mmCIF file of C-alpha atoms in Angstrom:
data_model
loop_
_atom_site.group_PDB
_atom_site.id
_atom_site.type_symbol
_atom_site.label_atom_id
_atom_site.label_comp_id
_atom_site.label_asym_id
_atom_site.label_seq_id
_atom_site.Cartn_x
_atom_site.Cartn_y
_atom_site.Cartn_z
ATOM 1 C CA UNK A 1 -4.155 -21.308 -6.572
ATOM 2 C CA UNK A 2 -1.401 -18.654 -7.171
ATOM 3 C CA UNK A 3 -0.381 -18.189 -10.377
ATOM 4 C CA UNK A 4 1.424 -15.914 -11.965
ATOM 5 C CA UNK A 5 1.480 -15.363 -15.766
ATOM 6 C CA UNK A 6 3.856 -13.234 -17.985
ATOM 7 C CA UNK A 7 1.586 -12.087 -20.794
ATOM 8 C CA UNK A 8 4.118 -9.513 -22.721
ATOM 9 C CA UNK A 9 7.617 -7.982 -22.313
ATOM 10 C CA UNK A 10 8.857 -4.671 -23.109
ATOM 11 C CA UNK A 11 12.040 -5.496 -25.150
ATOM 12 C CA UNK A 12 13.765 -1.911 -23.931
ATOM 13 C CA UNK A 13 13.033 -1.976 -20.623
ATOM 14 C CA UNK A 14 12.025 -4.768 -17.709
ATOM 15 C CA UNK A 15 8.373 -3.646 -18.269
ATOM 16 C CA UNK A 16 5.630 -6.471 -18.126
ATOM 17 C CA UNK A 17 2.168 -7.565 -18.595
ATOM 18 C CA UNK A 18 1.239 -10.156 -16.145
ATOM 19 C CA UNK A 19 -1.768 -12.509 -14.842
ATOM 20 C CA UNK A 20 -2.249 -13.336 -11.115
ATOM 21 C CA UNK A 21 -5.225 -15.627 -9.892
ATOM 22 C CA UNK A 22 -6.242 -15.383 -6.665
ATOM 23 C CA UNK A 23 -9.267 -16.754 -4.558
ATOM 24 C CA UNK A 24 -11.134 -13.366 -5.504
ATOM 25 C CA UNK A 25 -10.442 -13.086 -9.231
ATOM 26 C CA UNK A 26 -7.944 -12.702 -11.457
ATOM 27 C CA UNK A 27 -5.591 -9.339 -11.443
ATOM 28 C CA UNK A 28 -3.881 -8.034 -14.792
ATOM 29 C CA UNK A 29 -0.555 -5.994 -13.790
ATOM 30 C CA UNK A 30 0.810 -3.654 -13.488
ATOM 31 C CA UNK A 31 -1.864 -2.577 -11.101
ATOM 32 C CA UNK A 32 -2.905 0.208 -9.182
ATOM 33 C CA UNK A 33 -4.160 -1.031 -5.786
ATOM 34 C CA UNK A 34 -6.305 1.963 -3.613
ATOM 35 C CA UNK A 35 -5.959 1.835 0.006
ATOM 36 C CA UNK A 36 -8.641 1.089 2.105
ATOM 37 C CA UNK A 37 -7.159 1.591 5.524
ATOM 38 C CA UNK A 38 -10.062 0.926 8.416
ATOM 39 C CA UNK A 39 -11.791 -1.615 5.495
ATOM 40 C CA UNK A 40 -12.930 1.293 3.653
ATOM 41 C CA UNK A 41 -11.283 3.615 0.902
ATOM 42 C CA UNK A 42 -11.715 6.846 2.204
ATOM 43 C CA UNK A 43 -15.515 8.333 0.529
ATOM 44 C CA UNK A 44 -15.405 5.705 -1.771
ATOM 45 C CA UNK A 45 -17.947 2.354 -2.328
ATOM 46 C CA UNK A 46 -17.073 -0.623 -3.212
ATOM 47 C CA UNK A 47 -19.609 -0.034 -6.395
ATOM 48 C CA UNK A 48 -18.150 3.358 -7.237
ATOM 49 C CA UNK A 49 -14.250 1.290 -6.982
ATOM 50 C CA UNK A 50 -15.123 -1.155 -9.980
ATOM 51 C CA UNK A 51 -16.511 1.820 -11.595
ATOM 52 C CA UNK A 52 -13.478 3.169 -11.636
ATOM 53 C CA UNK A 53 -11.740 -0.057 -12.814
ATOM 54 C CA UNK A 54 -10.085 -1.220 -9.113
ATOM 55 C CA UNK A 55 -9.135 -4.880 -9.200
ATOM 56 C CA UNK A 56 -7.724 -4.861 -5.816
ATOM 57 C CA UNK A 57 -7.619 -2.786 -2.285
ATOM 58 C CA UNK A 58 -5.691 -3.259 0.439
ATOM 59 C CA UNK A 59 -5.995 -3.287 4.350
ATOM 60 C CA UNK A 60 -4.291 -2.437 7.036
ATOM 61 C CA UNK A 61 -3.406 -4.956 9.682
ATOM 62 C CA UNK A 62 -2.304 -2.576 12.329
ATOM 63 C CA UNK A 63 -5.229 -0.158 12.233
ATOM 64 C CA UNK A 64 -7.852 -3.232 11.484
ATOM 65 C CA UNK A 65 -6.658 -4.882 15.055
ATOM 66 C CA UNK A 66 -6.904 -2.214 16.996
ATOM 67 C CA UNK A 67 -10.323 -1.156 15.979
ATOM 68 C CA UNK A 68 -12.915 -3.446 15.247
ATOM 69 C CA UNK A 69 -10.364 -6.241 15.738
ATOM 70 C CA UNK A 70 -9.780 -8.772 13.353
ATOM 71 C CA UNK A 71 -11.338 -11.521 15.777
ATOM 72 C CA UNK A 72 -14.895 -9.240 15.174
ATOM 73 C CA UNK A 73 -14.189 -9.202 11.838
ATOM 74 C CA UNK A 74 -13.442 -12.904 11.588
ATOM 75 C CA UNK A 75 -16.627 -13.286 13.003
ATOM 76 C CA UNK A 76 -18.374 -11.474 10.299
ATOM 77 C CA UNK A 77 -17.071 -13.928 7.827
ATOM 78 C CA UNK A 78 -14.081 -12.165 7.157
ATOM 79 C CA UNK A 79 -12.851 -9.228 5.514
ATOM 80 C CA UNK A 80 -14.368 -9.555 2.206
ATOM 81 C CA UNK A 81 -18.170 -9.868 3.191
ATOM 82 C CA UNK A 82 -17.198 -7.416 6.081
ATOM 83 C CA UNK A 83 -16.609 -4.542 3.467
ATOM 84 C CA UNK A 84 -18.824 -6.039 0.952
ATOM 85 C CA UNK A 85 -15.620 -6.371 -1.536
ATOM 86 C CA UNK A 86 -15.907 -9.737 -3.263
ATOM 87 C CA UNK A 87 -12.472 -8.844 -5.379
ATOM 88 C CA UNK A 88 -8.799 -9.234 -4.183
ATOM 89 C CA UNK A 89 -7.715 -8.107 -1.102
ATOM 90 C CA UNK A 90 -4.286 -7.476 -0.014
ATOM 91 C CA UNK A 91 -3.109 -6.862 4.156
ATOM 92 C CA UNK A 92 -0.072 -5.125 5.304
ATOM 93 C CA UNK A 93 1.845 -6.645 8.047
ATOM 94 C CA UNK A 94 1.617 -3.369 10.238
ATOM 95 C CA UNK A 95 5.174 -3.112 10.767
ATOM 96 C CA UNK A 96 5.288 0.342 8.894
ATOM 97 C CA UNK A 97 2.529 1.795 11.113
ATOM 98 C CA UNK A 98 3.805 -0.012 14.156
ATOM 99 C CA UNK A 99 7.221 2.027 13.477
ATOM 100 C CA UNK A 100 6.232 5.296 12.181
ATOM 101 C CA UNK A 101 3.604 5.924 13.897
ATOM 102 C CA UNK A 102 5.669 5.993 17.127
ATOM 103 C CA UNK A 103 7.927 7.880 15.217
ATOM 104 C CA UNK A 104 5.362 10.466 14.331
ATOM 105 C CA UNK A 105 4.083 10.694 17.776
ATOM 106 C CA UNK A 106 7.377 11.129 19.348
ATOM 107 C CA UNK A 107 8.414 14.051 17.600
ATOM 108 C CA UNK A 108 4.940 15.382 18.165
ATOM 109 C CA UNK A 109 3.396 15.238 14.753
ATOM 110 C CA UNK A 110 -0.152 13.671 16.280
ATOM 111 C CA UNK A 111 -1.300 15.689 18.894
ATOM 112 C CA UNK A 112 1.847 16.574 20.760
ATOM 113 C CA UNK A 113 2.491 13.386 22.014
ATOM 114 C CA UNK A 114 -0.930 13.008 23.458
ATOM 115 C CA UNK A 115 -3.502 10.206 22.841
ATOM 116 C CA UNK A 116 -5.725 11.743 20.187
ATOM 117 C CA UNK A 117 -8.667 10.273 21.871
ATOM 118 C CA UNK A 118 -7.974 10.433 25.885
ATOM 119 C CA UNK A 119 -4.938 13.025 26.312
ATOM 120 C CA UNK A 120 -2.845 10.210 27.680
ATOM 121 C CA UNK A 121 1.237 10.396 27.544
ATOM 122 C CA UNK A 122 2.503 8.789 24.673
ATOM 123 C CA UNK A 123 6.018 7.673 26.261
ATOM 124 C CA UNK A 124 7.962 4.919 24.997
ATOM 125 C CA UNK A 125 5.790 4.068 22.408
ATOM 126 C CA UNK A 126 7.818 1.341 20.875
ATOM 127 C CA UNK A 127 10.201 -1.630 22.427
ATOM 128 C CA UNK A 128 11.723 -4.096 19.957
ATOM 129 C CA UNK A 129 12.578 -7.513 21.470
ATOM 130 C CA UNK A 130 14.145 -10.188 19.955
ATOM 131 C CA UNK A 131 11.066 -11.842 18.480
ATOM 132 C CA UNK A 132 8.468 -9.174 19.435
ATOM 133 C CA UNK A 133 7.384 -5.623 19.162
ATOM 134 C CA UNK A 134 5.678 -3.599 22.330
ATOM 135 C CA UNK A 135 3.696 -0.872 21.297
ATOM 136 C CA UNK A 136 1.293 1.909 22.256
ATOM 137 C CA UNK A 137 -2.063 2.192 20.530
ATOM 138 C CA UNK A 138 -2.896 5.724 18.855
ATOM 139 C CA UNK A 139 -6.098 5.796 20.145
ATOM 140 C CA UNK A 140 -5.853 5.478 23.683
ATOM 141 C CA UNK A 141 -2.282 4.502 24.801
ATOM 142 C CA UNK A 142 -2.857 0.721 25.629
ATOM 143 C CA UNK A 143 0.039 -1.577 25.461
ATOM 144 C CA UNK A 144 0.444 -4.104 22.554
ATOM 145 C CA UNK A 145 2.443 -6.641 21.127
ATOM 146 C CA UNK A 146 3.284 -7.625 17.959
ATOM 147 C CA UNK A 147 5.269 -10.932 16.841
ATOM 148 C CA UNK A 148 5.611 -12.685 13.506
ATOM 149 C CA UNK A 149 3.560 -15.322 14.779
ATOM 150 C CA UNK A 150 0.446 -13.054 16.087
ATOM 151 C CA UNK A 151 0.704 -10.875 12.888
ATOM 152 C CA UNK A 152 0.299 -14.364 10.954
ATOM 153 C CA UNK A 153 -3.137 -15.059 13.456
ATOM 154 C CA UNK A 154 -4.198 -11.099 12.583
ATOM 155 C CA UNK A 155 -3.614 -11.668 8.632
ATOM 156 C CA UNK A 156 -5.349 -15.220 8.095
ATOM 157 C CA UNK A 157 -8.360 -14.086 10.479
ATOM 158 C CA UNK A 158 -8.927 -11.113 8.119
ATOM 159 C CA UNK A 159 -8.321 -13.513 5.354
ATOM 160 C CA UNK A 160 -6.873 -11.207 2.553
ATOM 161 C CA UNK A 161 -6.088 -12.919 -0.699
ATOM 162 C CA UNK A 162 -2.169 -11.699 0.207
ATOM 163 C CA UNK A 163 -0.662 -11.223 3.014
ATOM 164 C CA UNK A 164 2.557 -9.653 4.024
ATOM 165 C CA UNK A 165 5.570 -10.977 6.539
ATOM 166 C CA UNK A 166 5.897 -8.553 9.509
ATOM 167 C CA UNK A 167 8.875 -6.503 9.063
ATOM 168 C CA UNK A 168 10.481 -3.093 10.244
ATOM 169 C CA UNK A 169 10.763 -0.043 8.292
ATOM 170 C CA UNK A 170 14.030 1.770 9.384
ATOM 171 C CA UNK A 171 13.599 5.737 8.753
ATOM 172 C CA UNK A 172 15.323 7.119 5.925
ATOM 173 C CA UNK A 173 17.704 8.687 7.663
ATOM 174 C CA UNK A 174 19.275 5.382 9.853
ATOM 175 C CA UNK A 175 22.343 4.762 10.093
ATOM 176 C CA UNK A 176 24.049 1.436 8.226
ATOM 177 C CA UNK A 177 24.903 -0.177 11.337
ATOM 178 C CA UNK A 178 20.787 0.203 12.460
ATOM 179 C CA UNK A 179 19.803 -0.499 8.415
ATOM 180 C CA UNK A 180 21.702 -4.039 9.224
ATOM 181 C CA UNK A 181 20.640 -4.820 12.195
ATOM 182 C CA UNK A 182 16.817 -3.856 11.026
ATOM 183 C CA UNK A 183 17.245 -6.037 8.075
ATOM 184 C CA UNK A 184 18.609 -8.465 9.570
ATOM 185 C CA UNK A 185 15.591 -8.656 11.965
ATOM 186 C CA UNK A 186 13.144 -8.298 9.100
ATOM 187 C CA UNK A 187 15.335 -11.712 7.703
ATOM 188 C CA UNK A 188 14.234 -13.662 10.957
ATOM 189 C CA UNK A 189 10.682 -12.452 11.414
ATOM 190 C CA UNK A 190 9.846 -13.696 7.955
ATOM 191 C CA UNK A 191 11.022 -16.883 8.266
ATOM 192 C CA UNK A 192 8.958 -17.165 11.507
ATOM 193 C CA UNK A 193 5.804 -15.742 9.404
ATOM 194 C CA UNK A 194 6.308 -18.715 7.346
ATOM 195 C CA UNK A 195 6.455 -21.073 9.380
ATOM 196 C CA UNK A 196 3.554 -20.009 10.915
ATOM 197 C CA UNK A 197 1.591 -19.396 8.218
ATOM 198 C CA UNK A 198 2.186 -22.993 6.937
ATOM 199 C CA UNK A 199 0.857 -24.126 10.180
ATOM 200 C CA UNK A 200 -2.461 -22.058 10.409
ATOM 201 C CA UNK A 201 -3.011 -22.608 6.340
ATOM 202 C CA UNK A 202 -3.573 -26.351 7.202
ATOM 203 C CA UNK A 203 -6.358 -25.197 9.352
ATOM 204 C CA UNK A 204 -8.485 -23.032 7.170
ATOM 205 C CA UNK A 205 -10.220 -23.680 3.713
ATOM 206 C CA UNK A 206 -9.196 -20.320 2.145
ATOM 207 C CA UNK A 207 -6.004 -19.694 0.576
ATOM 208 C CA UNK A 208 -3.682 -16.461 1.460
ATOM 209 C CA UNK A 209 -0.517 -15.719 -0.406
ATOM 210 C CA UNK A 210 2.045 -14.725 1.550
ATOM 211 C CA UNK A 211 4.952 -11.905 0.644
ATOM 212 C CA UNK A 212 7.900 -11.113 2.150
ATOM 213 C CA UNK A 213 9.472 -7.453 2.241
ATOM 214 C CA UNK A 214 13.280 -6.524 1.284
ATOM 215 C CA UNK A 215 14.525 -4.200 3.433
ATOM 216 C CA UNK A 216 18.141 -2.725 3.654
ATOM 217 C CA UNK A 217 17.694 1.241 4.094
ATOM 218 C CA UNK A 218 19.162 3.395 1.642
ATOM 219 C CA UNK A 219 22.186 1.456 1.018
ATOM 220 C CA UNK A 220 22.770 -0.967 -1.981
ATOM 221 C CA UNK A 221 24.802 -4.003 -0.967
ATOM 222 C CA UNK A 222 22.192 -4.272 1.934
ATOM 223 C CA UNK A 223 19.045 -4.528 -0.465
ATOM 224 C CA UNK A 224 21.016 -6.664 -2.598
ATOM 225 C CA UNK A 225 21.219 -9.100 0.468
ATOM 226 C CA UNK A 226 17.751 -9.080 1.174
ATOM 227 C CA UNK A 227 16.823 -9.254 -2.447
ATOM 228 C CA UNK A 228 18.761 -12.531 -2.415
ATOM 229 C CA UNK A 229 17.057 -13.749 0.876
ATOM 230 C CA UNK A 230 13.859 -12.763 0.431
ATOM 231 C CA UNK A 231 13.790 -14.381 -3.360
ATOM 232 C CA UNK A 232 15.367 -17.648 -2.056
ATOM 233 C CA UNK A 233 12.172 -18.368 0.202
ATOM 234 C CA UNK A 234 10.335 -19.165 -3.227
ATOM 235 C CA UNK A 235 7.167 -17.423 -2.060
ATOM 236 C CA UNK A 236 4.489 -16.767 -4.269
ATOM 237 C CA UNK A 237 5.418 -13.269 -4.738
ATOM 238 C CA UNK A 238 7.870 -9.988 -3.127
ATOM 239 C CA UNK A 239 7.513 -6.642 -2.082
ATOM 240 C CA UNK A 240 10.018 -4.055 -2.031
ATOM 241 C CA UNK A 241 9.666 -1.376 1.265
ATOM 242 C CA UNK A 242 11.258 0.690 3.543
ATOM 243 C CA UNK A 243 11.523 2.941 0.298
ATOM 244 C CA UNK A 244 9.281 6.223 -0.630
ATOM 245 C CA UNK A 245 9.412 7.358 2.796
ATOM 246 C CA UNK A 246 10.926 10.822 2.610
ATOM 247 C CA UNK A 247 14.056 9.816 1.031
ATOM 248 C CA UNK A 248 15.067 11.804 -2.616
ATOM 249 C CA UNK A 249 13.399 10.197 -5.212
ATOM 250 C CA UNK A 250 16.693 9.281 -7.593
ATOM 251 C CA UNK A 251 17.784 7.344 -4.188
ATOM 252 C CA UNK A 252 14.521 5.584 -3.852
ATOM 253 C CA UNK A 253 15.239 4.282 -7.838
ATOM 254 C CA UNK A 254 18.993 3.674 -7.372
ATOM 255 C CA UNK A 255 18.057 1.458 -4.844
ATOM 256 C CA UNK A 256 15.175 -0.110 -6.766
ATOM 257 C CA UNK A 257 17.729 -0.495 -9.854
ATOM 258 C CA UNK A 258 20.536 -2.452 -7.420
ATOM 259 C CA UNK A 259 18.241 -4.693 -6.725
ATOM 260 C CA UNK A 260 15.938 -5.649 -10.008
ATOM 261 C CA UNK A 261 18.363 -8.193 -11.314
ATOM 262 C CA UNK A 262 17.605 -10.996 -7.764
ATOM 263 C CA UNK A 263 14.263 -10.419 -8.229
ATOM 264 C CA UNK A 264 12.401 -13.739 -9.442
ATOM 265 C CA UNK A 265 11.539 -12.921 -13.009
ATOM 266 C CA UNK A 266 8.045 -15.715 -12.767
ATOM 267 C CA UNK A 267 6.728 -13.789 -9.075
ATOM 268 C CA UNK A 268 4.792 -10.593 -9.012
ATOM 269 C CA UNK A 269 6.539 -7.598 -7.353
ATOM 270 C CA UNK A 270 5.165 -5.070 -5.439
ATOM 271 C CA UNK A 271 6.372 -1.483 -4.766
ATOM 272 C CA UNK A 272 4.899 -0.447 -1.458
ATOM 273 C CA UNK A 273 3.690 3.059 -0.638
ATOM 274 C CA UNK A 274 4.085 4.997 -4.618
ATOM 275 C CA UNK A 275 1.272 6.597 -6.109
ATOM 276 C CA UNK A 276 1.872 9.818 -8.272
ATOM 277 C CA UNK A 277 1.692 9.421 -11.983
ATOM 278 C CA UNK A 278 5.328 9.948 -11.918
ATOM 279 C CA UNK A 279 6.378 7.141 -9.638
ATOM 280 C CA UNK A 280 3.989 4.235 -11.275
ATOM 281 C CA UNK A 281 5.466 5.571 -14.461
ATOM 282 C CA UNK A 282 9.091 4.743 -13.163
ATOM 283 C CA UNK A 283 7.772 1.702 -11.856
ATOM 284 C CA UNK A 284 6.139 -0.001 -14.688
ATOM 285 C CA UNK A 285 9.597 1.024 -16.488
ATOM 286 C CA UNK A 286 11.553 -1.184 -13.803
ATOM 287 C CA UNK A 287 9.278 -4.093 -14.397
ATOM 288 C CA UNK A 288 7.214 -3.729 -11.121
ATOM 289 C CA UNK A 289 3.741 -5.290 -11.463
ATOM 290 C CA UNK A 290 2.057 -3.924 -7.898
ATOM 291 C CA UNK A 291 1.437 -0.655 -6.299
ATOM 292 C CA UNK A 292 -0.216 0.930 -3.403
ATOM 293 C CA UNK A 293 -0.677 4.425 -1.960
ATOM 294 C CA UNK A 294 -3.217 6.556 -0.051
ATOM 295 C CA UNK A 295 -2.369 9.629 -2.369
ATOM 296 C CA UNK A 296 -5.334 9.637 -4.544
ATOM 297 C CA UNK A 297 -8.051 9.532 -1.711
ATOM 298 C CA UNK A 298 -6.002 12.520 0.086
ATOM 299 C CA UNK A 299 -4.995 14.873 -2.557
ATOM 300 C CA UNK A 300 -9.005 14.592 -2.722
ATOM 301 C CA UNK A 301 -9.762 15.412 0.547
ATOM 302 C CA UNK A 302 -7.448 18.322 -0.066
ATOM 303 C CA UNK A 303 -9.224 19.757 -2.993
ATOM 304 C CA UNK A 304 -5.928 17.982 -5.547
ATOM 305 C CA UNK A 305 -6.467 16.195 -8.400
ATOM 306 C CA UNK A 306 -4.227 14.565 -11.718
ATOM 307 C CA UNK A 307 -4.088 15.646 -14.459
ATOM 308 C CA UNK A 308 -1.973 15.148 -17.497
ATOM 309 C CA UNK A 309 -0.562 18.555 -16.929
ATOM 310 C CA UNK A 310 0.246 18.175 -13.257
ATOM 311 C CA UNK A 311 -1.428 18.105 -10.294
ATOM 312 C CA UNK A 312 -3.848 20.858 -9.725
ATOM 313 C CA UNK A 313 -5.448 22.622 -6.741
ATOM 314 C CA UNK A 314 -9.062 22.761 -7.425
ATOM 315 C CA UNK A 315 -9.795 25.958 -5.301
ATOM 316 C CA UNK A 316 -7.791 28.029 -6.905
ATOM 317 C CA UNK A 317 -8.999 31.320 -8.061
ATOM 318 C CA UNK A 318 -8.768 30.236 -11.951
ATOM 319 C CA UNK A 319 -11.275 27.393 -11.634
ATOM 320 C CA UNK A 320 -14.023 29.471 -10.234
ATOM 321 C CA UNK A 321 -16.049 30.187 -13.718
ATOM 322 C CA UNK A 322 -14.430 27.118 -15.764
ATOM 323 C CA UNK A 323 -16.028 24.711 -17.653
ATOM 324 C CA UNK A 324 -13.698 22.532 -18.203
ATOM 325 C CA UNK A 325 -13.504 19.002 -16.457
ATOM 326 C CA UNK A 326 -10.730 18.669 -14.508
ATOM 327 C CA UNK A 327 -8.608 16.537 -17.395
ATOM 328 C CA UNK A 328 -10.411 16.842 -20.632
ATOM 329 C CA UNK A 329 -8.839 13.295 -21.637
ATOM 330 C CA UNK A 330 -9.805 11.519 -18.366
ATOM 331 C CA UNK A 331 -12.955 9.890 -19.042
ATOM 332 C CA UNK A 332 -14.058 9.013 -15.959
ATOM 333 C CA UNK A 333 -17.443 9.839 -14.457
ATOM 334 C CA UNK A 334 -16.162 12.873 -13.106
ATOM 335 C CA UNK A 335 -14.506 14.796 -15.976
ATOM 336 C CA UNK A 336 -17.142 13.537 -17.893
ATOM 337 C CA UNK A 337 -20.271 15.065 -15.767
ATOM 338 C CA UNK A 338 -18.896 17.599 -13.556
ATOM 339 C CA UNK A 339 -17.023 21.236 -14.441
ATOM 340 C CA UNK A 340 -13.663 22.807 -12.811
ATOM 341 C CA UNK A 341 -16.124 25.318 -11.551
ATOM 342 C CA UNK A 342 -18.793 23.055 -9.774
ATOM 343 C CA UNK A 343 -15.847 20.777 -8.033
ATOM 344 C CA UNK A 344 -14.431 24.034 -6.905
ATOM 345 C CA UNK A 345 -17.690 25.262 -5.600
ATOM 346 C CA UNK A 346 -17.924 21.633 -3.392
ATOM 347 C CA UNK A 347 -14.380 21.754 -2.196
ATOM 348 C CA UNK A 348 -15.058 25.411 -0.725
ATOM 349 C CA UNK A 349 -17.956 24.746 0.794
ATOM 350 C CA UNK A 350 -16.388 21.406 2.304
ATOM 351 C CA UNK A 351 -19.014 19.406 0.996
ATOM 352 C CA UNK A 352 -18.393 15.827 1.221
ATOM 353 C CA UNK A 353 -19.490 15.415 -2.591
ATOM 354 C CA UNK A 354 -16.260 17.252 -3.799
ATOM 355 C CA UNK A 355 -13.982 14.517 -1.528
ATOM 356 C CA UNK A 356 -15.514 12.070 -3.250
ATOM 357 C CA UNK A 357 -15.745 13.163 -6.764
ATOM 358 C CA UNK A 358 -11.582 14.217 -6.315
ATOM 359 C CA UNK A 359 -11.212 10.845 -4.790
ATOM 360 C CA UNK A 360 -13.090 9.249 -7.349
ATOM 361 C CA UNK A 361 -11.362 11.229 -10.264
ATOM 362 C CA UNK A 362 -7.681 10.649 -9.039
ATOM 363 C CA UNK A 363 -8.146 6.412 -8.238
ATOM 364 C CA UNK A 364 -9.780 6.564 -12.197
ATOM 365 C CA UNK A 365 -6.668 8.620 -13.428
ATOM 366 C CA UNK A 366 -4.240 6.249 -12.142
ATOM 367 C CA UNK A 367 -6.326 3.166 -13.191
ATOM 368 C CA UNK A 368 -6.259 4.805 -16.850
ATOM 369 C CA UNK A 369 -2.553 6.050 -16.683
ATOM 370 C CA UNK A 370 -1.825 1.979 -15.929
ATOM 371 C CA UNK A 371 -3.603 0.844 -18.646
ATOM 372 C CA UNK A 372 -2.355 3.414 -21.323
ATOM 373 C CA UNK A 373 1.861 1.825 -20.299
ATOM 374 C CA UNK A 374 0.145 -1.166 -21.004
ATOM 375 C CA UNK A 375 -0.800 -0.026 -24.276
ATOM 376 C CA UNK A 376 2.915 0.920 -24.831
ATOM 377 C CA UNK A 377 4.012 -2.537 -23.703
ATOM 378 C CA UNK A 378 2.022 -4.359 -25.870
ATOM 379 C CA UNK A 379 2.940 -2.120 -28.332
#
């Protein structure tokens, strides 16, 4: 059911073309995947993301279980028909949320360590256990748990087309004793994910791939452990985290270089949380065939946009009588239909039109840049 192909090689670099089947379709990477957090991407339809040449969209676990709840969602025949998305779909595990959102909270990033809905103390918003996580929701304070096994029961009753192990993020600041101890936990939850999963996949007619996450912090002989570990569980494919999470970008590629020769050559790998022109560029480069990142949908909220010249700030002063499209070799809808001038006019207004042609713009750039390093691949 899970197959992954190697179409083409770069003979310079570890750049690929690949095939993946899944239960939803078929995905050529590398691939730009869009984020649709709450089972939506931000001011964008599901019509208007094949428009713009999506293949697949994520969700996320943590913020899909607390509201609707993936039992009301299983319900509704599952995530798919839910959000009306009959392509892949890929789930995070939630431990990055589970982690940094408490982490945001506590330093008072949301709110000031208030509930944003009810006002209610934040305090000891996270408790890791031996084989559990105890939590406090963001949207009203109420306790939670998370285990390997219940993040297995969330994942297969949204029934994604991949799924991801549960794992913790350390920040990017921890210290090597914590980055060990953290990966080593990562190391044991995973193997519990799998043995769960095994068990509930018996159960179900669909099929979910399952992917576990390296870990290891910022420090090399660490990732190259859990490179090993991870690519000895013969999964049908691996992600790379805990990276692109505030840490200088020539760290976040030394790490990703230590650790490219123990990744399985015939699995698709996936680079969690990168989405600037820049990064998918160094990406592709390194041979990495998945990527993800809520970037495009909030530079457009922001009134952002790529280009090939940069990113550019749409309300600025010297778009207010231009004609031009925001890239004039972008052909997406957007640059196509719409001038710097009128987008400009939208995004000071706050009309909900400019988010979504911005949104829609950026998730077509990076779908085009991906195809053009394929063009250079296969070249």
């Amino acid at each position: 059911m899970f197959n992954f192909k190697i179409l083409k090689e770069d003979k310079k670099t570890y750049a690929r073309i690949g095939r993946f089947t899944t239960p939803h379709g078929t995905i050529e990477t590398p691939v730009f995947m869009p984020v649709g957090t709450k089972a939506t991407v931000k001011s964008m339809t599901p019509e208007d993301l094949k428009n713009a040449g999506s293949q697949i969209i994520l969700g996320n676990t943590y913020h899909l279980y607390l509201r609707p709840g993936h039992k009301l969602i299983e319900k509704m025949g599952g995530l798919h028909k839910f959000m009306n998305w009959d392509r892949p779909i890929l789930t995070d595990s939630g431990g990055f949320q589970v982690f940094s959102l408490a982490r945001a909270e506590r330093s008072g990033v949301r709110q000031k360590n208030k509930s944003p809905q009810s006002g209610t103390p934040l305090k000891s918003l996270v408790k890791i256990h031996g084989d559990h996580v105890e939590f406090r929701s963001i949207l009203d304070g109420s306790k939670h748990t998370f285990s390997p096994k219940k993040v297995m029961e969330i994942e297969h009753a949204l029934g994604a087309d991949i799924i991801m192990a549960f794992d913790e993020c350390p920040p990017p600041g921890a210290t090597k004793k914590y980055a060990q101890e953290s990966m080593e936990r990562t190391h044991r939850w995973v193997m519990e994910c799998k043995k769960e999963h095994e068990k509930l996949s018996k159960k179900q007619p669909h099929k979910q791939a399952l992917f576990p996450i390296i870990q290891g912090g910022m420090y090399k002989d660490l990732r190259i452990e859990s490179a090993k570990f991870m690519a000895s569980l013969d999964l049908p494919g691996i992600a790379i985290g805990g990276l692109a999470v505030g840490e200088p970008r020539d760290v976040t590629w030394k790490m990703v270089d230590a650790i490219l020769p123990y990744l399985p050559k015939n699995k698709p790998r996936y680079m969690m949380g990168i989405g600037t022109p820049e990064d998918i560029t160094e990406a592709v480069k390194r041979g990495i065939d998945m990527f993800d990142c809520v970037l495009p949908t909030r530079l457009g909220r922001h009134g952002s946009a790529f280009t090939g010249k940069g990113t550019i700030h749409v309300r600025n002063e010297e778009n207010k009588f231009s004609k031009k499209p925001l890239d004039s070799k972008c052909n997406c809808h957007v640059c196509k239909n719409y001038t710097r001038a009128y987008l400009r006019h939208l995004i000071m207004e706050n009309e909900l039109l400019g988010l979504h042609l911005l949104s829609y713009h950026n998730i077509a750039y990076l779908t085009q840049l991906v195809e053009k390093l394929k063009g250079r691949i296969k070249k």
